[in-house]
Amino acid sequence: MPYDKIGPREINVLSVKERKSKSELKAITIDPDTPPAPNKEIKELVTPIAEKILSAKANNASIMMAYGAHLVKNGASHIVVRLMEKGWITHVSTQGAGSIHDWELAYFGRTEEDVRANVKTGTFGTWEETGKYISLAVQAGAIQNMGYGQSLGKLIQEDTLDLPTIEELEADIRKAIDNNDELLPAKAELYNTLKTFNMSGGKESVLHPNKAFSIFGNAYRLNVPVTVHPGIGYDIIYNNPFANGAALGRGAHLDYGSFVHSVKNLSNGVFLSVGSAIMAPQVFEKAVSFANNMLLREGKIVQNHEIIINDLQASVWDWSQGEPPKSSPDYYLRFLKSFYRMGGRVTYASLDNRLLLHHLYHTLLEMS
């Protein structure tokens, strides 16, 4: 017998616009055009990083950035957009929370809730629009073979949820069955969603007045791959009637393939991990192995790449000297150890991500 379980449709949701949010776009956003306060120590840190990025761009190598949700809540998104526009980042990736904060800020200019207070009232994460539109965007994108990140970026940039009608989906599903179409499961999931929620399909306007500050929307506009690497149950969108693990898992699976594709081109390139101590190293190490598995057929391997890690945890070990011994506390900084084992040259920047990115952007401008 299957285990007893509770389905997502049993939860009651509220409009996200009714939520008391802790972060407001106007208050947190850093203006990329305003130079940061001079800081000799930070300048010495970011100058070689900028040199590596410019070299990678000249070599047409990948310049990837994986980031945690705090980068968005810290107001650094607009700086990332500028870096993408200049070609100084060619791939961005984050976990589920990074996508949620990005969408909420683009949609209504606020994000982040009081977790302690809202868990007590059973309202933590129970926000109708956030879960509904992210889930529907991912399902709509899946039938076009688009992953989580690209699908959400499309929604933000185009202000339109573009769904086929029930009749169109029924016809597509019949054809997909006859032709053994690999998109059949995605079409079936979307068909089930439309039927379950009495939706007729078609185009729906979903305005994002703050899209200029969205990493996802601008990545879609610039055709920069943006990928999401979530965990089922990690994110607030699972506390929503529209939650669909199969659809979100499919979107994340497609995104992993895009991530591997960029890693395959990482030789002589740069990988930045900004405030992502779990997702970034875990996904990166598998992707490097996958990429090498393919490259070795041509006698190649991912090499000569730079790995820049930015977090707040203190580290006293000089990672250029190799992996620390078990007697060193730094041995237990798992994310550093994981990245060090991926080859390349490792630089650790223990610094607020706002300072790192702001100084890096202006240093790149000066050097270009």
CSV table of C-alpha atoms in Angstrom, one decimal:
chain,number,residue,atom,x,y,z
A,1,MET,CA,0.0,0.0,0.0
A,2,PRO,CA,1.3,3.5,-0.8
A,3,TYR,CA,2.2,5.8,2.1
A,4,ASP,CA,-0.4,8.2,3.4
A,5,LYS,CA,0.3,11.7,1.9
A,6,ILE,CA,-1.1,15.2,1.6
A,7,GLY,CA,-1.5,16.8,-1.8
A,8,PRO,CA,-0.7,20.4,-2.6
A,9,ARG,CA,-4.3,21.3,-3.4
A,10,GLU,CA,-5.1,21.0,0.4
A,11,ILE,CA,-3.3,24.1,1.3
A,12,ASN,CA,-5.0,27.5,1.5
A,13,VAL,CA,-3.1,30.4,-0.2
A,14,LEU,CA,-3.2,34.2,0.0
A,15,SER,CA,-2.2,36.9,-2.4
A,16,VAL,CA,1.5,37.7,-2.2
A,17,LYS,CA,0.5,41.4,-2.3
A,18,GLU,CA,-1.0,41.0,1.1
A,19,ARG,CA,2.2,39.7,2.6
A,20,LYS,CA,4.4,41.9,4.8
A,21,SER,CA,7.8,41.7,3.0
A,22,LYS,CA,11.2,42.5,4.4
A,23,SER,CA,13.0,43.6,1.3
A,24,GLU,CA,11.8,46.3,-1.1
A,25,LEU,CA,13.4,46.8,-4.5
A,26,LYS,CA,13.9,50.6,-4.2
A,27,ALA,CA,15.6,50.3,-0.8
A,28,ILE,CA,18.0,47.5,-1.6
A,29,THR,CA,19.1,48.1,-5.2
A,30,ILE,CA,22.7,49.1,-5.8
A,31,ASP,CA,23.1,51.6,-8.7
A,32,PRO,CA,25.8,50.1,-11.0
A,33,ASP,CA,26.7,53.5,-12.4
A,34,THR,CA,27.6,54.9,-9.0
A,35,PRO,CA,31.3,54.0,-8.3
A,36,PRO,CA,32.0,52.2,-5.0
A,37,ALA,CA,33.9,53.8,-2.3
A,38,PRO,CA,37.7,53.4,-2.9
A,39,ASN,CA,39.2,50.4,-1.1
A,40,LYS,CA,42.8,49.4,-1.8
A,41,GLU,CA,42.4,45.9,-0.3
A,42,ILE,CA,39.3,45.1,-2.4
A,43,LYS,CA,40.9,46.6,-5.5
A,44,GLU,CA,43.9,44.3,-5.1
A,45,LEU,CA,41.6,41.4,-4.8
A,46,VAL,CA,39.3,42.1,-7.8
A,47,THR,CA,42.0,43.3,-10.3
A,48,PRO,CA,43.4,39.8,-11.0
A,49,ILE,CA,39.8,38.4,-11.2
A,50,ALA,CA,38.9,41.1,-13.7
A,51,GLU,CA,42.0,40.2,-15.7
A,52,LYS,CA,40.9,36.6,-15.8
A,53,ILE,CA,37.4,37.5,-16.9
A,54,LEU,CA,38.7,39.6,-19.8
A,55,SER,CA,41.1,36.9,-20.8
A,56,ALA,CA,38.3,34.3,-20.8
A,57,LYS,CA,36.1,36.6,-22.9
A,58,ALA,CA,38.9,37.1,-25.4
A,59,ASN,CA,39.3,33.3,-25.6
A,60,ASN,CA,35.5,32.8,-26.0
A,61,ALA,CA,35.6,30.6,-22.9
A,62,SER,CA,32.7,30.3,-20.5
A,63,ILE,CA,32.4,32.9,-17.7
A,64,MET,CA,29.9,31.3,-15.3
A,65,MET,CA,28.4,32.6,-12.1
A,66,ALA,CA,26.5,30.6,-9.6
A,67,TYR,CA,24.9,32.6,-6.8
A,68,GLY,CA,22.8,32.2,-3.7
A,69,ALA,CA,19.5,34.1,-3.0
A,70,HIS,CA,21.2,36.6,-0.8
A,71,LEU,CA,22.8,38.3,-3.8
A,72,VAL,CA,19.3,39.2,-5.0
A,73,LYS,CA,18.1,40.3,-1.5
A,74,ASN,CA,21.3,42.4,-1.2
A,75,GLY,CA,20.2,44.4,-4.3
A,76,ALA,CA,23.1,43.3,-6.5
A,77,SER,CA,20.9,42.0,-9.4
A,78,HIS,CA,21.4,45.2,-11.5
A,79,ILE,CA,25.1,44.8,-11.4
A,80,VAL,CA,24.8,41.2,-12.6
A,81,VAL,CA,22.6,42.4,-15.5
A,82,ARG,CA,25.4,44.9,-16.5
A,83,LEU,CA,28.0,42.1,-16.3
A,84,MET,CA,25.8,40.0,-18.7
A,85,GLU,CA,25.3,42.9,-21.0
A,86,LYS,CA,29.0,43.5,-21.3
A,87,GLY,CA,29.7,39.8,-22.0
A,88,TRP,CA,31.5,39.4,-18.7
A,89,ILE,CA,29.2,36.7,-17.6
A,90,THR,CA,28.0,34.1,-20.1
A,91,HIS,CA,26.0,31.8,-17.8
A,92,VAL,CA,24.2,32.4,-14.5
A,93,SER,CA,22.8,29.7,-12.2
A,94,THR,CA,21.1,29.7,-8.8
A,95,GLN,CA,18.9,27.6,-6.6
A,96,GLY,CA,15.1,27.8,-6.3
A,97,ALA,CA,15.1,30.7,-3.8
A,98,GLY,CA,17.2,32.8,-6.2
A,99,SER,CA,14.5,32.4,-8.8
A,100,ILE,CA,11.7,33.1,-6.4
A,101,HIS,CA,13.2,36.4,-5.1
A,102,ASP,CA,14.0,37.5,-8.6
A,103,TRP,CA,10.4,36.9,-9.8
A,104,GLU,CA,8.8,38.5,-6.8
A,105,LEU,CA,10.9,41.7,-7.2
A,106,ALA,CA,10.2,41.8,-10.9
A,107,TYR,CA,6.4,41.3,-10.3
A,108,PHE,CA,5.6,43.6,-7.4
A,109,GLY,CA,8.9,45.1,-6.1
A,110,ARG,CA,9.1,43.3,-2.8
A,111,THR,CA,10.3,39.9,-1.5
A,112,GLU,CA,11.3,38.0,1.7
A,113,GLU,CA,9.0,37.2,4.5
A,114,ASP,CA,9.2,36.8,8.3
A,115,VAL,CA,9.7,33.0,8.5
A,116,ARG,CA,9.3,32.6,12.2
A,117,ALA,CA,6.1,34.6,12.4
A,118,ASN,CA,4.5,33.0,9.3
A,119,VAL,CA,5.3,29.4,10.2
A,120,LYS,CA,3.3,29.9,13.4
A,121,THR,CA,0.3,31.1,11.4
A,122,GLY,CA,0.6,28.5,8.7
A,123,THR,CA,1.2,31.1,6.0
A,124,PHE,CA,4.9,30.7,5.3
A,125,GLY,CA,5.3,30.3,1.6
A,126,THR,CA,1.6,30.1,0.9
A,127,TRP,CA,1.5,32.9,-1.6
A,128,GLU,CA,-0.8,32.3,-4.6
A,129,GLU,CA,0.9,34.2,-7.4
A,130,THR,CA,4.5,33.2,-6.6
A,131,GLY,CA,3.8,29.4,-6.8
A,132,LYS,CA,1.2,29.6,-9.5
A,133,TYR,CA,3.1,31.7,-12.0
A,134,ILE,CA,6.5,30.1,-11.5
A,135,SER,CA,4.9,26.6,-11.9
A,136,LEU,CA,2.9,27.6,-14.9
A,137,ALA,CA,5.8,29.3,-16.6
A,138,VAL,CA,8.0,26.2,-16.1
A,139,GLN,CA,5.2,23.9,-17.5
A,140,ALA,CA,4.6,26.2,-20.5
A,141,GLY,CA,8.3,26.3,-21.3
A,142,ALA,CA,8.7,22.6,-21.0
A,143,ILE,CA,6.6,21.8,-24.0
A,144,GLN,CA,9.0,24.0,-26.0
A,145,ASN,CA,12.0,22.0,-24.5
A,146,MET,CA,12.9,25.0,-22.3
A,147,GLY,CA,14.2,24.5,-18.8
A,148,TYR,CA,13.2,26.2,-15.5
A,149,GLY,CA,15.4,29.3,-15.9
A,150,GLN,CA,14.7,30.1,-19.5
A,151,SER,CA,10.9,29.6,-19.0
A,152,LEU,CA,10.8,31.9,-16.0
A,153,GLY,CA,12.9,34.5,-17.8
A,154,LYS,CA,10.5,34.4,-20.8
A,155,LEU,CA,7.6,35.1,-18.5
A,156,ILE,CA,9.3,38.0,-16.9
A,157,GLN,CA,10.6,39.6,-20.1
A,158,GLU,CA,7.5,39.1,-22.2
A,159,ASP,CA,4.9,39.8,-19.5
A,160,THR,CA,2.8,37.0,-20.9
A,161,LEU,CA,2.0,33.5,-19.8
A,162,ASP,CA,1.6,31.7,-23.1
A,163,LEU,CA,-0.4,28.5,-22.8
A,164,PRO,CA,-1.9,26.4,-25.5
A,165,THR,CA,-5.6,25.8,-25.3
A,166,ILE,CA,-7.0,22.5,-24.1
A,167,GLU,CA,-8.0,21.6,-27.7
A,168,GLU,CA,-4.5,22.4,-29.0
A,169,LEU,CA,-2.9,20.3,-26.2
A,170,GLU,CA,-5.2,17.3,-26.9
A,171,ALA,CA,-4.3,17.3,-30.6
A,172,ASP,CA,-0.6,17.7,-29.7
A,173,ILE,CA,-0.7,14.8,-27.2
A,174,ARG,CA,-2.3,12.5,-29.8
A,175,LYS,CA,0.4,13.4,-32.3
A,176,ALA,CA,3.1,12.9,-29.6
A,177,ILE,CA,1.8,9.4,-28.8
A,178,ASP,CA,1.9,8.4,-32.4
A,179,ASN,CA,5.4,9.9,-33.0
A,180,ASN,CA,6.9,8.8,-29.7
A,181,ASP,CA,7.7,12.5,-29.0
A,182,GLU,CA,10.0,13.1,-26.1
A,183,LEU,CA,7.9,16.1,-25.1
A,184,LEU,CA,4.9,13.9,-24.4
A,185,PRO,CA,5.3,13.8,-20.6
A,186,ALA,CA,5.6,17.6,-20.5
A,187,LYS,CA,2.4,18.1,-22.6
A,188,ALA,CA,0.6,15.6,-20.5
A,189,GLU,CA,1.6,17.4,-17.3
A,190,LEU,CA,0.4,20.7,-18.6
A,191,TYR,CA,-2.9,19.2,-19.9
A,192,ASN,CA,-3.5,17.7,-16.5
A,193,THR,CA,-2.8,21.1,-14.8
A,194,LEU,CA,-5.2,22.9,-17.1
A,195,LYS,CA,-8.0,20.4,-16.5
A,196,THR,CA,-7.4,20.2,-12.8
A,197,PHE,CA,-7.7,24.0,-12.4
A,198,ASN,CA,-10.4,24.5,-15.0
A,199,MET,CA,-8.2,26.6,-17.2
A,200,SER,CA,-8.9,27.0,-20.9
A,201,GLY,CA,-5.4,28.0,-21.8
A,202,GLY,CA,-4.4,30.8,-24.2
A,203,LYS,CA,-2.4,34.0,-23.4
A,204,GLU,CA,-2.6,35.7,-20.1
A,205,SER,CA,-1.0,39.1,-19.3
A,206,VAL,CA,1.3,38.9,-16.2
A,207,LEU,CA,3.0,42.3,-15.9
A,208,HIS,CA,6.5,42.7,-14.4
A,209,PRO,CA,7.0,46.4,-14.0
A,210,ASN,CA,10.5,45.9,-12.5
A,211,LYS,CA,11.9,43.6,-15.1
A,212,ALA,CA,14.9,45.9,-15.7
A,213,PHE,CA,16.3,44.6,-12.4
A,214,SER,CA,15.6,40.9,-13.1
A,215,ILE,CA,18.6,38.6,-13.7
A,216,PHE,CA,16.2,36.0,-15.2
A,217,GLY,CA,14.3,38.4,-17.5
A,218,ASN,CA,17.5,40.0,-18.8
A,219,ALA,CA,19.3,36.7,-19.2
A,220,TYR,CA,16.4,35.7,-21.5
A,221,ARG,CA,16.6,39.0,-23.3
A,222,LEU,CA,20.4,38.6,-23.9
A,223,ASN,CA,20.2,34.9,-24.6
A,224,VAL,CA,22.5,34.2,-21.7
A,225,PRO,CA,21.7,30.7,-20.2
A,226,VAL,CA,20.1,31.1,-16.8
A,227,THR,CA,19.7,27.8,-14.9
A,228,VAL,CA,17.9,26.7,-11.7
A,229,HIS,CA,19.1,23.8,-9.5
A,230,PRO,CA,16.4,23.3,-6.8
A,231,GLY,CA,15.5,20.6,-4.3
A,232,ILE,CA,11.9,19.4,-4.1
A,233,GLY,CA,10.4,20.7,-0.8
A,234,TYR,CA,13.2,23.3,-0.4
A,235,ASP,CA,11.3,26.3,-1.7
A,236,ILE,CA,8.1,28.1,-0.9
A,237,ILE,CA,6.5,27.3,-4.3
A,238,TYR,CA,5.9,23.7,-3.0
A,239,ASN,CA,3.4,25.2,-0.5
A,240,ASN,CA,1.0,26.0,-3.4
A,241,PRO,CA,-1.8,24.1,-5.1
A,242,PHE,CA,0.0,24.4,-8.4
A,243,ALA,CA,3.2,22.6,-7.1
A,244,ASN,CA,4.2,19.9,-9.5
A,245,GLY,CA,7.4,18.0,-8.7
A,246,ALA,CA,7.5,16.2,-12.0
A,247,ALA,CA,7.3,19.5,-14.0
A,248,LEU,CA,9.7,21.3,-11.8
A,249,GLY,CA,12.1,18.4,-11.8
A,250,ARG,CA,11.9,18.3,-15.6
A,251,GLY,CA,12.8,22.0,-15.8
A,252,ALA,CA,15.7,21.5,-13.5
A,253,HIS,CA,16.9,18.4,-15.4
A,254,LEU,CA,16.9,20.4,-18.6
A,255,ASP,CA,18.8,23.2,-16.9
A,256,TYR,CA,21.5,20.8,-15.7
A,257,GLY,CA,22.1,19.9,-19.3
A,258,SER,CA,22.6,23.6,-20.1
A,259,PHE,CA,24.9,23.9,-17.1
A,260,VAL,CA,27.1,21.0,-18.4
A,261,HIS,CA,27.2,22.5,-21.8
A,262,SER,CA,28.7,25.7,-20.4
A,263,VAL,CA,31.1,23.8,-18.2
A,264,LYS,CA,32.3,21.9,-21.3
A,265,ASN,CA,33.6,25.2,-22.6
A,266,LEU,CA,35.2,26.3,-19.3
A,267,SER,CA,38.8,25.6,-20.3
A,268,ASN,CA,40.6,29.0,-20.0
A,269,GLY,CA,37.4,30.3,-18.5
A,270,VAL,CA,36.1,31.5,-15.1
A,271,PHE,CA,33.7,30.1,-12.6
A,272,LEU,CA,32.5,32.4,-9.9
A,273,SER,CA,30.5,31.0,-6.9
A,274,VAL,CA,28.9,33.9,-5.1
A,275,GLY,CA,27.3,33.0,-1.8
A,276,SER,CA,26.4,29.5,-2.8
A,277,ALA,CA,28.1,27.0,-0.4
A,278,ILE,CA,25.9,24.0,-1.2
A,279,MET,CA,24.3,24.2,-4.6
A,280,ALA,CA,27.2,25.6,-6.6
A,281,PRO,CA,29.9,23.1,-5.5
A,282,GLN,CA,27.6,20.1,-5.6
A,283,VAL,CA,26.3,20.8,-9.1
A,284,PHE,CA,29.6,22.0,-10.4
A,285,GLU,CA,31.6,18.8,-9.4
A,286,LYS,CA,29.1,16.5,-11.2
A,287,ALA,CA,29.0,18.8,-14.3
A,288,VAL,CA,32.8,18.9,-14.5
A,289,SER,CA,32.9,15.1,-14.5
A,290,PHE,CA,30.2,14.9,-17.1
A,291,ALA,CA,32.0,17.4,-19.3
A,292,ASN,CA,35.3,15.6,-18.9
A,293,ASN,CA,33.6,12.3,-19.8
A,294,MET,CA,32.7,13.9,-23.2
A,295,LEU,CA,35.9,15.8,-23.7
A,296,LEU,CA,38.1,12.8,-23.1
A,297,ARG,CA,36.7,11.2,-26.3
A,298,GLU,CA,38.6,14.0,-28.1
A,299,GLY,CA,41.7,13.7,-25.9
A,300,LYS,CA,40.7,16.9,-24.0
A,301,ILE,CA,39.7,17.9,-20.5
A,302,VAL,CA,38.5,21.0,-18.7
A,303,GLN,CA,41.6,22.8,-17.7
A,304,ASN,CA,43.3,26.2,-17.1
A,305,HIS,CA,40.1,27.5,-15.5
A,306,GLU,CA,39.8,29.9,-12.7
A,307,ILE,CA,37.5,29.3,-9.7
A,308,ILE,CA,36.6,32.3,-7.7
A,309,ILE,CA,34.7,31.6,-4.5
A,310,ASN,CA,33.0,34.4,-2.6
A,311,ASP,CA,31.4,33.9,0.8
A,312,LEU,CA,31.5,35.4,4.3
A,313,GLN,CA,33.1,32.5,6.2
A,314,ALA,CA,36.6,33.1,7.3
A,315,SER,CA,39.4,31.0,5.9
A,316,VAL,CA,43.0,31.2,7.0
A,317,TRP,CA,44.4,28.5,4.7
A,318,ASP,CA,46.2,29.4,1.5
A,319,TRP,CA,44.4,27.2,-0.9
A,320,SER,CA,47.0,27.8,-3.6
A,321,GLN,CA,49.2,25.5,-1.4
A,322,GLY,CA,46.9,22.6,-1.8
A,323,GLU,CA,44.2,21.0,0.3
A,324,PRO,CA,44.7,21.6,4.0
A,325,PRO,CA,45.3,18.7,6.4
A,326,LYS,CA,42.6,17.4,8.6
A,327,SER,CA,44.1,19.1,11.6
A,328,SER,CA,43.2,22.5,10.0
A,329,PRO,CA,39.6,23.9,10.6
A,330,ASP,CA,39.6,24.9,6.9
A,331,TYR,CA,39.6,21.2,5.9
A,332,TYR,CA,36.0,21.2,7.1
A,333,LEU,CA,34.9,24.1,4.9
A,334,ARG,CA,33.3,21.6,2.6
A,335,PHE,CA,32.5,24.0,-0.3
A,336,LEU,CA,36.1,25.1,-0.6
A,337,LYS,CA,37.3,21.6,-0.5
A,338,SER,CA,34.9,20.5,-3.2
A,339,PHE,CA,35.9,23.4,-5.5
A,340,TYR,CA,39.6,22.8,-4.9
A,341,ARG,CA,39.2,19.2,-6.1
A,342,MET,CA,37.8,20.4,-9.4
A,343,GLY,CA,41.2,21.4,-10.8
A,344,GLY,CA,42.0,24.9,-12.0
A,345,ARG,CA,43.2,27.7,-9.8
A,346,VAL,CA,41.1,28.6,-6.7
A,347,THR,CA,40.8,32.0,-5.2
A,348,TYR,CA,38.7,32.5,-2.0
A,349,ALA,CA,37.3,36.0,-1.4
A,350,SER,CA,35.8,36.3,2.1
A,351,LEU,CA,33.8,39.5,1.5
A,352,ASP,CA,30.3,40.9,1.2
A,353,ASN,CA,29.0,40.0,-2.2
A,354,ARG,CA,27.8,43.6,-2.8
A,355,LEU,CA,31.3,44.9,-2.4
A,356,LEU,CA,32.9,42.2,-4.6
A,357,LEU,CA,30.5,42.6,-7.5
A,358,HIS,CA,30.4,46.4,-7.4
A,359,HIS,CA,34.2,46.7,-7.3
A,360,LEU,CA,34.6,44.0,-9.9
A,361,TYR,CA,32.2,45.7,-12.4
A,362,HIS,CA,33.9,49.1,-12.1
A,363,THR,CA,37.4,47.5,-12.3
A,364,LEU,CA,36.3,45.7,-15.5
A,365,LEU,CA,35.1,49.0,-16.9
A,366,GLU,CA,38.4,50.7,-16.1
A,367,MET,CA,40.4,47.9,-17.8
A,368,SER,CA,38.3,47.7,-20.9
